[in-house]
Coordinates of C-alpha atoms in Angstrom, one line a residue:
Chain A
X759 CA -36.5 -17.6 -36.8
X760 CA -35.7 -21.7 -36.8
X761 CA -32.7 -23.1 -37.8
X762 CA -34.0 -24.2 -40.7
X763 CA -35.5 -20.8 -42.1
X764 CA -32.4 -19.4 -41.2
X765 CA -30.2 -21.8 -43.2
X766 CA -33.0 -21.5 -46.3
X767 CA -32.4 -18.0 -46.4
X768 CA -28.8 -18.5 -46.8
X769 CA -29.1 -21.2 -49.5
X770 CA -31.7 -18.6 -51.3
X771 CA -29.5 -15.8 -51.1
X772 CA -26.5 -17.9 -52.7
X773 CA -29.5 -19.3 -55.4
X774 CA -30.2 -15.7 -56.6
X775 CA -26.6 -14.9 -56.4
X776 CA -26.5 -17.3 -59.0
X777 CA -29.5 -16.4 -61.3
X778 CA -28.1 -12.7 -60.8
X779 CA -24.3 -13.6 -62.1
X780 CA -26.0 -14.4 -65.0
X781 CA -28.3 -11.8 -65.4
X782 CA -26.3 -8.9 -64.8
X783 CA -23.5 -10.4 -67.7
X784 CA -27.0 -10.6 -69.9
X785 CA -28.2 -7.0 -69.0
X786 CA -24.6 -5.3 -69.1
X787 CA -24.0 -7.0 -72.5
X788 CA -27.5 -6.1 -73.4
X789 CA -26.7 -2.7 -73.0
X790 CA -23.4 -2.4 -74.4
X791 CA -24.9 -3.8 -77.6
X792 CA -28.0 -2.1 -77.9
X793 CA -26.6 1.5 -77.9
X794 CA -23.4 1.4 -79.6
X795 CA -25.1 3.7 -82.0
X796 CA -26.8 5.3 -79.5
X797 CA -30.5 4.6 -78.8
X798 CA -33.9 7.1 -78.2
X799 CA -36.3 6.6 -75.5
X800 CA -38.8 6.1 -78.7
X801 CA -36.8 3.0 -79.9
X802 CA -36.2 1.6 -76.6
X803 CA -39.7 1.2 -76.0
X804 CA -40.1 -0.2 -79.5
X805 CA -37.7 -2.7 -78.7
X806 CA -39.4 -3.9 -75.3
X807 CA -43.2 -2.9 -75.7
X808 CA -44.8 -6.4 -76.4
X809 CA -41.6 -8.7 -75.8
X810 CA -42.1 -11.5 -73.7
X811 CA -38.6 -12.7 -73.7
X812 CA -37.8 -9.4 -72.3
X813 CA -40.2 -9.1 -69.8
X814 CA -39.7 -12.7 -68.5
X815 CA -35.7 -12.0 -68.1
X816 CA -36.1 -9.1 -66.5
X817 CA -39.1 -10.2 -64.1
X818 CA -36.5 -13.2 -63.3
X819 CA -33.8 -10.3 -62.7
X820 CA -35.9 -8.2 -60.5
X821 CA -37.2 -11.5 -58.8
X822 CA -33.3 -12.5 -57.5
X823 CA -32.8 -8.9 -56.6
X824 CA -35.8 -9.1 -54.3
X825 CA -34.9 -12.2 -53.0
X826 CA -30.8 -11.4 -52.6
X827 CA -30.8 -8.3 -51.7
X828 CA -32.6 -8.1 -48.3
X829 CA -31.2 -11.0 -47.1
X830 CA -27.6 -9.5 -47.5
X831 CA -29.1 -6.7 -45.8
X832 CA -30.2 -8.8 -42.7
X833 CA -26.7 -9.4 -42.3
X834 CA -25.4 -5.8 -42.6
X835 CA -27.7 -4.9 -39.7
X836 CA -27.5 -7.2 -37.7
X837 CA -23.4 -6.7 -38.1
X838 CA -23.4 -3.0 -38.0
X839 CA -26.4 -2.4 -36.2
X840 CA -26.9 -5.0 -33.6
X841 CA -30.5 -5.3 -35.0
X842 CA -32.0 -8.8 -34.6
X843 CA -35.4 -10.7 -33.8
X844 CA -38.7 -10.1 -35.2
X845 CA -39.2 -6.3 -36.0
X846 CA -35.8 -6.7 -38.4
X847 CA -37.3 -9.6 -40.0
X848 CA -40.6 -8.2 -40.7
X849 CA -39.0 -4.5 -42.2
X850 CA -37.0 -6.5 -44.2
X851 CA -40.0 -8.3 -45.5
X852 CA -41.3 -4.8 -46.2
X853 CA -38.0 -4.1 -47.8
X854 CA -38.2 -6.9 -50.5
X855 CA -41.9 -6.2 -51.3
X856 CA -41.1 -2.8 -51.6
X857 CA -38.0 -4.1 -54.3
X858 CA -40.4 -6.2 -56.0
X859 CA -43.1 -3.0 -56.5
X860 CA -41.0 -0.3 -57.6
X861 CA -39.0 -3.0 -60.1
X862 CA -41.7 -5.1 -61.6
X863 CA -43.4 -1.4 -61.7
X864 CA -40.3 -0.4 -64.0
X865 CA -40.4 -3.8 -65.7
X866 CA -44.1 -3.2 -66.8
X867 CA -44.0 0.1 -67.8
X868 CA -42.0 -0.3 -70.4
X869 CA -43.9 -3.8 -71.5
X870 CA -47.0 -2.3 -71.7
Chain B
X1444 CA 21.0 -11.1 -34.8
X1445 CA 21.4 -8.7 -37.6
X1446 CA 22.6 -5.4 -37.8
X1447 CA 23.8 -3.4 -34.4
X1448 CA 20.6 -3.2 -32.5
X1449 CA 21.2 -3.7 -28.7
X1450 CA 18.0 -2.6 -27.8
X1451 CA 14.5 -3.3 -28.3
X1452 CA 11.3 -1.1 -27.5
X1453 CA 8.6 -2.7 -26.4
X1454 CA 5.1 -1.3 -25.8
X1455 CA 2.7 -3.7 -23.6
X1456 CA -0.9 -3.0 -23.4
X1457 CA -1.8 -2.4 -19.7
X1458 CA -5.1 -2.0 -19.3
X1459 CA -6.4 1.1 -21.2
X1460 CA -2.5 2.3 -21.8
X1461 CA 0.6 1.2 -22.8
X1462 CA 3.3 0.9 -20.3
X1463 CA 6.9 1.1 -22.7
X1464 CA 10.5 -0.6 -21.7
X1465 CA 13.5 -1.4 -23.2
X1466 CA 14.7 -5.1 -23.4
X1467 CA 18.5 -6.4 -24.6
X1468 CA 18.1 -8.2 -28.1
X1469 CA 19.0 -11.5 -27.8
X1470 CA 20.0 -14.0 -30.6
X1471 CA 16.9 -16.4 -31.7
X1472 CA 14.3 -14.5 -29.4
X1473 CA 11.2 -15.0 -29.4
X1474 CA 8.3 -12.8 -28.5
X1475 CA 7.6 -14.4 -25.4
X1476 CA 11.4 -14.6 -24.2
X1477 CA 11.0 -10.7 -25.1
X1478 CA 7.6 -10.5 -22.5
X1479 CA 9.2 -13.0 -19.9
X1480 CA 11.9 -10.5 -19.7
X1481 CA 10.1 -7.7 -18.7
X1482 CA 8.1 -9.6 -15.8
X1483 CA 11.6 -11.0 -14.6
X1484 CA 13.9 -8.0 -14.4
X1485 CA 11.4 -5.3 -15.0
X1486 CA 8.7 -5.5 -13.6
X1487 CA 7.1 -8.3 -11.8
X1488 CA 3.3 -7.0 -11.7
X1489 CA 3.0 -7.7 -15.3
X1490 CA 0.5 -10.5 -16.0
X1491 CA 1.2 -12.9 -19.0
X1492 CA 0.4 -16.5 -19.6
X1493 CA 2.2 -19.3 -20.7
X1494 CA 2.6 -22.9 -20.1
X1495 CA 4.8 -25.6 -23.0
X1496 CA 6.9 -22.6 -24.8
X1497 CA 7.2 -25.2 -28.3
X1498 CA 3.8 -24.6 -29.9
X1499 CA 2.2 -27.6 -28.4
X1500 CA -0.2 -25.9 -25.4
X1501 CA -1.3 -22.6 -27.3
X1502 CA -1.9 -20.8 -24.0
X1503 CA 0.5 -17.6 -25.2
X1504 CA -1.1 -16.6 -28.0
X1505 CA -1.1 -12.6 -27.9
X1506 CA -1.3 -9.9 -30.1
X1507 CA 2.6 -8.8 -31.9
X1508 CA 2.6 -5.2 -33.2
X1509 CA -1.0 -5.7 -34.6
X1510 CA -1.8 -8.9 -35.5
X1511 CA -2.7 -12.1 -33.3
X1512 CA 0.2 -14.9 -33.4
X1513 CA 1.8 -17.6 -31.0
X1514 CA 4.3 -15.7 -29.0
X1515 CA 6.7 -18.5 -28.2
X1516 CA 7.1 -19.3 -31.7
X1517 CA 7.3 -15.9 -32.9
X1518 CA 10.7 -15.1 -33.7
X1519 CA 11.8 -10.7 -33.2
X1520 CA 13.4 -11.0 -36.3
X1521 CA 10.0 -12.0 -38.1
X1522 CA 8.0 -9.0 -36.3
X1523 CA 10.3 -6.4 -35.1
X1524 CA 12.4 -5.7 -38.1
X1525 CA 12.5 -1.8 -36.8
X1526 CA 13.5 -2.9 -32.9
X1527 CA 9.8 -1.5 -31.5
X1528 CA 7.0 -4.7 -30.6
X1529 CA 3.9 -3.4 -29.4
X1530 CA 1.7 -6.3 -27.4
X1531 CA -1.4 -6.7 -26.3
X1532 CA -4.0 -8.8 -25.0
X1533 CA -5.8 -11.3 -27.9
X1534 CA -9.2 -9.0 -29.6
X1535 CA -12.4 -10.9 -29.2
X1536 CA -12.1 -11.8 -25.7
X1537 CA -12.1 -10.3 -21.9
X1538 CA -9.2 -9.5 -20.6
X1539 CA -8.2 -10.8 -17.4
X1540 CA -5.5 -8.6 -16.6
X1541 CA -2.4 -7.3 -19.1
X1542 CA -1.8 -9.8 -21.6
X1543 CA -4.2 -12.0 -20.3
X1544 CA -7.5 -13.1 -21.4
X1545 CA -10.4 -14.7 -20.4
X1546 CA -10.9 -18.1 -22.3
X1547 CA -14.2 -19.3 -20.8
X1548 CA -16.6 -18.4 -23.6
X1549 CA -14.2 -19.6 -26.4
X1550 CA -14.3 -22.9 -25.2
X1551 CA -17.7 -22.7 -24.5
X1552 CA -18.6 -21.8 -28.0
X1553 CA -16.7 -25.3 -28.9
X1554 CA -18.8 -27.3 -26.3
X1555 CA -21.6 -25.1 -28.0
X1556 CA -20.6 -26.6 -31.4
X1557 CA -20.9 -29.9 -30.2
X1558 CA -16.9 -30.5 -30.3
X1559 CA -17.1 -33.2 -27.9
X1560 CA -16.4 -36.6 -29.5
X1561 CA -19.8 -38.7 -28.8
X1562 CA -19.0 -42.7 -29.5
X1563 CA -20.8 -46.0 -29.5
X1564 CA -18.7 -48.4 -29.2
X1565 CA -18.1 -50.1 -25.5
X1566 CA -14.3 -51.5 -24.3
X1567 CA -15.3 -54.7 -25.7
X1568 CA -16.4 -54.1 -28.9
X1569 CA -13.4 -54.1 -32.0
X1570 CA -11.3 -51.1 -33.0
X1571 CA -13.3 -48.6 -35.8
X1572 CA -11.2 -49.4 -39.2
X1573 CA -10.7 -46.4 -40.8
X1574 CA -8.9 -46.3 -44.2
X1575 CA -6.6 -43.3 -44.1
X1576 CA -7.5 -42.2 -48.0
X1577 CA -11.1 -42.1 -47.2
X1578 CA -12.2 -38.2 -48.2
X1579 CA -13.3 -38.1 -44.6
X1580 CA -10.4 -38.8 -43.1
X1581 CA -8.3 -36.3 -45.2
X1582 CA -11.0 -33.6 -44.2
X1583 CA -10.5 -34.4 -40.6
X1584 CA -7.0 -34.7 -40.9
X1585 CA -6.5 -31.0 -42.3
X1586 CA -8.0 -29.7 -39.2
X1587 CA -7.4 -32.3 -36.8
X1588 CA -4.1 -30.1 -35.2
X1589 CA -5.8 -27.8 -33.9
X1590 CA -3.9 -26.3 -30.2
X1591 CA -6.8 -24.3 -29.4
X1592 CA -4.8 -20.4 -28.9
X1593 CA -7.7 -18.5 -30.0
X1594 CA -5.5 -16.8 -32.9
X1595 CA -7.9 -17.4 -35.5
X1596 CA -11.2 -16.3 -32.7
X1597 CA -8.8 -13.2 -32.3
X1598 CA -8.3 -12.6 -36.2
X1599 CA -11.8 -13.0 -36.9
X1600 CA -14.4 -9.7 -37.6
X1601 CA -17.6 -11.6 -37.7
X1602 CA -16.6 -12.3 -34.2
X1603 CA -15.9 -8.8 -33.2
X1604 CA -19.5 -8.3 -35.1
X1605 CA -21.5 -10.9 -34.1
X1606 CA -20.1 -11.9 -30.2
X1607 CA -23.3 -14.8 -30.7
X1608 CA -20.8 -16.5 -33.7
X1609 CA -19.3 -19.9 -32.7
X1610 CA -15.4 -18.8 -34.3
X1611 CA -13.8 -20.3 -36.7
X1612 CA -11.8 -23.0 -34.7
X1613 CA -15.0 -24.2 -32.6
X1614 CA -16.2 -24.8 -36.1
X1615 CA -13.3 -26.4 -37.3
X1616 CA -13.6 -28.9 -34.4
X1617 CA -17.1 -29.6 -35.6
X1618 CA -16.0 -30.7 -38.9
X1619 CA -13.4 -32.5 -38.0
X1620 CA -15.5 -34.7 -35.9
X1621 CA -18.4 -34.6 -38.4
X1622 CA -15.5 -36.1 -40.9
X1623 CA -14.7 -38.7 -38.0
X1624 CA -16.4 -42.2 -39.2
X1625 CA -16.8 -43.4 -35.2
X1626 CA -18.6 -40.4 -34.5
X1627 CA -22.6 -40.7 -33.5
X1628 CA -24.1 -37.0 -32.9
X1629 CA -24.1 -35.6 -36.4
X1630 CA -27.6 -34.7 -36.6
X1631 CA -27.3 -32.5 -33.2
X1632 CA -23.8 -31.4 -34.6
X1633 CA -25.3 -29.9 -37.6
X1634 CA -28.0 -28.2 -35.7
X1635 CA -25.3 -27.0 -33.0
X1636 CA -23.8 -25.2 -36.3
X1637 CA -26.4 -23.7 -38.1
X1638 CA -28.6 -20.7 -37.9
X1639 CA -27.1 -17.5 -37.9
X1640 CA -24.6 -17.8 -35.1
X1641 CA -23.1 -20.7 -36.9
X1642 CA -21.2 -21.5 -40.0
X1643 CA -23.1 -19.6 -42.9
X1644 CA -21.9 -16.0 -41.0
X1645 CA -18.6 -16.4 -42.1
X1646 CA -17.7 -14.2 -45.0
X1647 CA -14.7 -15.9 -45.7
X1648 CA -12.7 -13.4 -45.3
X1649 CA -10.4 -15.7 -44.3
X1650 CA -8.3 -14.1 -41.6
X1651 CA -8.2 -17.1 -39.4
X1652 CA -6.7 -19.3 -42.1
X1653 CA -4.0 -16.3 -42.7
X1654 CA -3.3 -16.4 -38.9
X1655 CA -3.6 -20.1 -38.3
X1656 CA 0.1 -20.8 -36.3
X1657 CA -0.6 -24.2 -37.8
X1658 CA -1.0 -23.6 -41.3
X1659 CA -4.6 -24.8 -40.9
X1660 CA -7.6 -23.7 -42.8
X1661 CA -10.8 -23.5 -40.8
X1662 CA -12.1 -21.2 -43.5
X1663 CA -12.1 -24.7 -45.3
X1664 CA -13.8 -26.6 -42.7
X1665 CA -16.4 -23.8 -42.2
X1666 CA -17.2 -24.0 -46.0
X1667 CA -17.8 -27.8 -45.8
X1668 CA -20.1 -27.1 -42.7
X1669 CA -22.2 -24.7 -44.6
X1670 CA -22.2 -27.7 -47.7
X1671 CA -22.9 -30.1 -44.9
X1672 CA -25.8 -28.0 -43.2
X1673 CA -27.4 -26.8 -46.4
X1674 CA -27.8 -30.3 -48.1
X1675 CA -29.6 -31.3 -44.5
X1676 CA -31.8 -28.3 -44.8
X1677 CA -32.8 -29.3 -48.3
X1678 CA -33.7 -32.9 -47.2
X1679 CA -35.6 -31.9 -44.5
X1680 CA -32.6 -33.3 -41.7
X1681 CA -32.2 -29.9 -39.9

């Protein structure tokens, strides 16, 4: 990888850092506040079926998780693991697409 | 001196063991009067290195009962409390033989980090005015005293992680000159310090600030590199 792509990763890992400071405050809070009364799986999905604030925050969330995570990740291996060059890159790829299926899958099953 | 203590232990890292002795306390002793002792009276075979002995040269820079640290300005009293100093060779680097280590590829990683001063002016031209409040010059200054022991290379885990990283004093050479006003090879300075062998894999964890013998903060300069490197990026200057 370039010099730049390597320093872009690092500037989009501390960006989603960012986005996901705020999120997690927003969905801890979220939660907190939602089931102090305790909440049913029936009025959960009443609450998010349909709501396109909700689906937009957490596509957002899961968005920044895709992007942050693996990158941190890239890191770790290459630290612990002396992994480097092409194949880590790519299974990382694979990594984050795979983050972005299973949560936008979670996202949009309870939307729709 | 305090107490009645007559007698230190020493432990000194000899290759893969520790070869132990026992050396008279002396008021005021330092670390490296302790390791001077033993080659003199003890046993000459032991290799060590030293050069100034005041803190000025930074060639005895070895590791105390755990942690790296200047051993000629390294009092027993600081370290030893308990009478016993165990020391060995820096961590991070080849070791020679005994306490010594093999500098080459620290100071290559500064050559590697573009730490050589590249000017424009000739003999003829007029001295570079620099005002000494500039921001600049107050960044460069905060690093600028640098001796070069390898205590904070030592300290450092991403080193002992990555061996490719540059260390945080080669990088704190390479924001000190990108803070000096005279200087004319940024651009290849910032490439030289990007990338992941460069500034952004620090964690800041700090040790090498915690370590510095002079109180410097290359964990401070490293962060500006990574400000300095990232802004480029984003303009398209990398």
């Amino acid at each position: 990888m370039s010099l730049r792509g390597e320093t872009r990763l690092w500037i989009a890992q501390r960006a989603s850092a960012a986005v996901l400071a705020l999120c997690v405050l927003v969905h801890l809070a979220t939660i907190i506040y939602a089931v102090r009364g305790g909440l049913t799986g029936a009025e959960i999905l009443e609450r998010t079926r349909g709501n396109a604030t909700w689906l937009a925050f957490y596509s957002v969330f899961v968005l920044a998780v895709t992007v942050h995570a693996p990158i941190g990740l890239r890191t770790v291996v290459t630290e612990w693991l002396g992994w480097r060059g092409r194949s880590r890159d790519l299974t990382l790829l694979g990594f984050a697409m795979l983050l972005a299926w299973l949560g936008m899958r979670a996202v949009l099953g309870v939307f729709a | 001196m305090t107490g009645t203590l007559k007698v230190l232990t020493v432990s000194i890292r000899r290759g893969k063991s520790w070869q132990a002795f026992e050396v008279p306390r002396r008021e005021s002793q330092t670390v490296l009067d302790v390791v001077t002792f033993v080659q003199r009276h003890l046993d000459p075979t032991l290799a060590y290195r030293y050069a100034c002995r005041v803190g000025m040269c930074g060639s005895c820079a070895m590791t105390v009962n755990g942690a790296p640290r200047w051993t000629c300005r390294t009092h027993v009293d600081k370290v030893a409390k308990d009478g016993c100093l165990e020391i060995a060779p820096l961590r991070n680097l080849p070791v020679i033989r005994d306490l010594v280590t093999d500098m080459v590829e620290f100071f290559d990683k500064w050559a590697r980090a573009r730490g050589q001063f590249r000017g424009e002016r000739k003999r003829g031209d007029d001295f570079a005015r620099v005002a000494p409040d500039s921001e600049k010059r107050k960044y460069a200054e905060a690093g600028i005293e640098c001796i070069g022991c390898g205590v904070c290379y030592s300290a450092c885990d991403v080193v002992a992680w990555n061996p490719d990283y540059l260390g945080p004093a080669a990088l704190n050479r390479a924001w000190t000159l990108l803070n000096d006003e005279r200087d004319s090879g940024q651009a290849a300075r910032l490439r030289a310090v990007a990338g992941d062998a460069g500034c952004h894999a620090c964690h800041t964890h700090m040790s090498c600030t915690e370590r510095c013998p002079k109180a410097l903060s290359p964990t401070a300069g490293i962060a500006g590199l990574k400000r300095a490197v990232a802004a480029a990026a984003l303009k398209g200057e990398l």
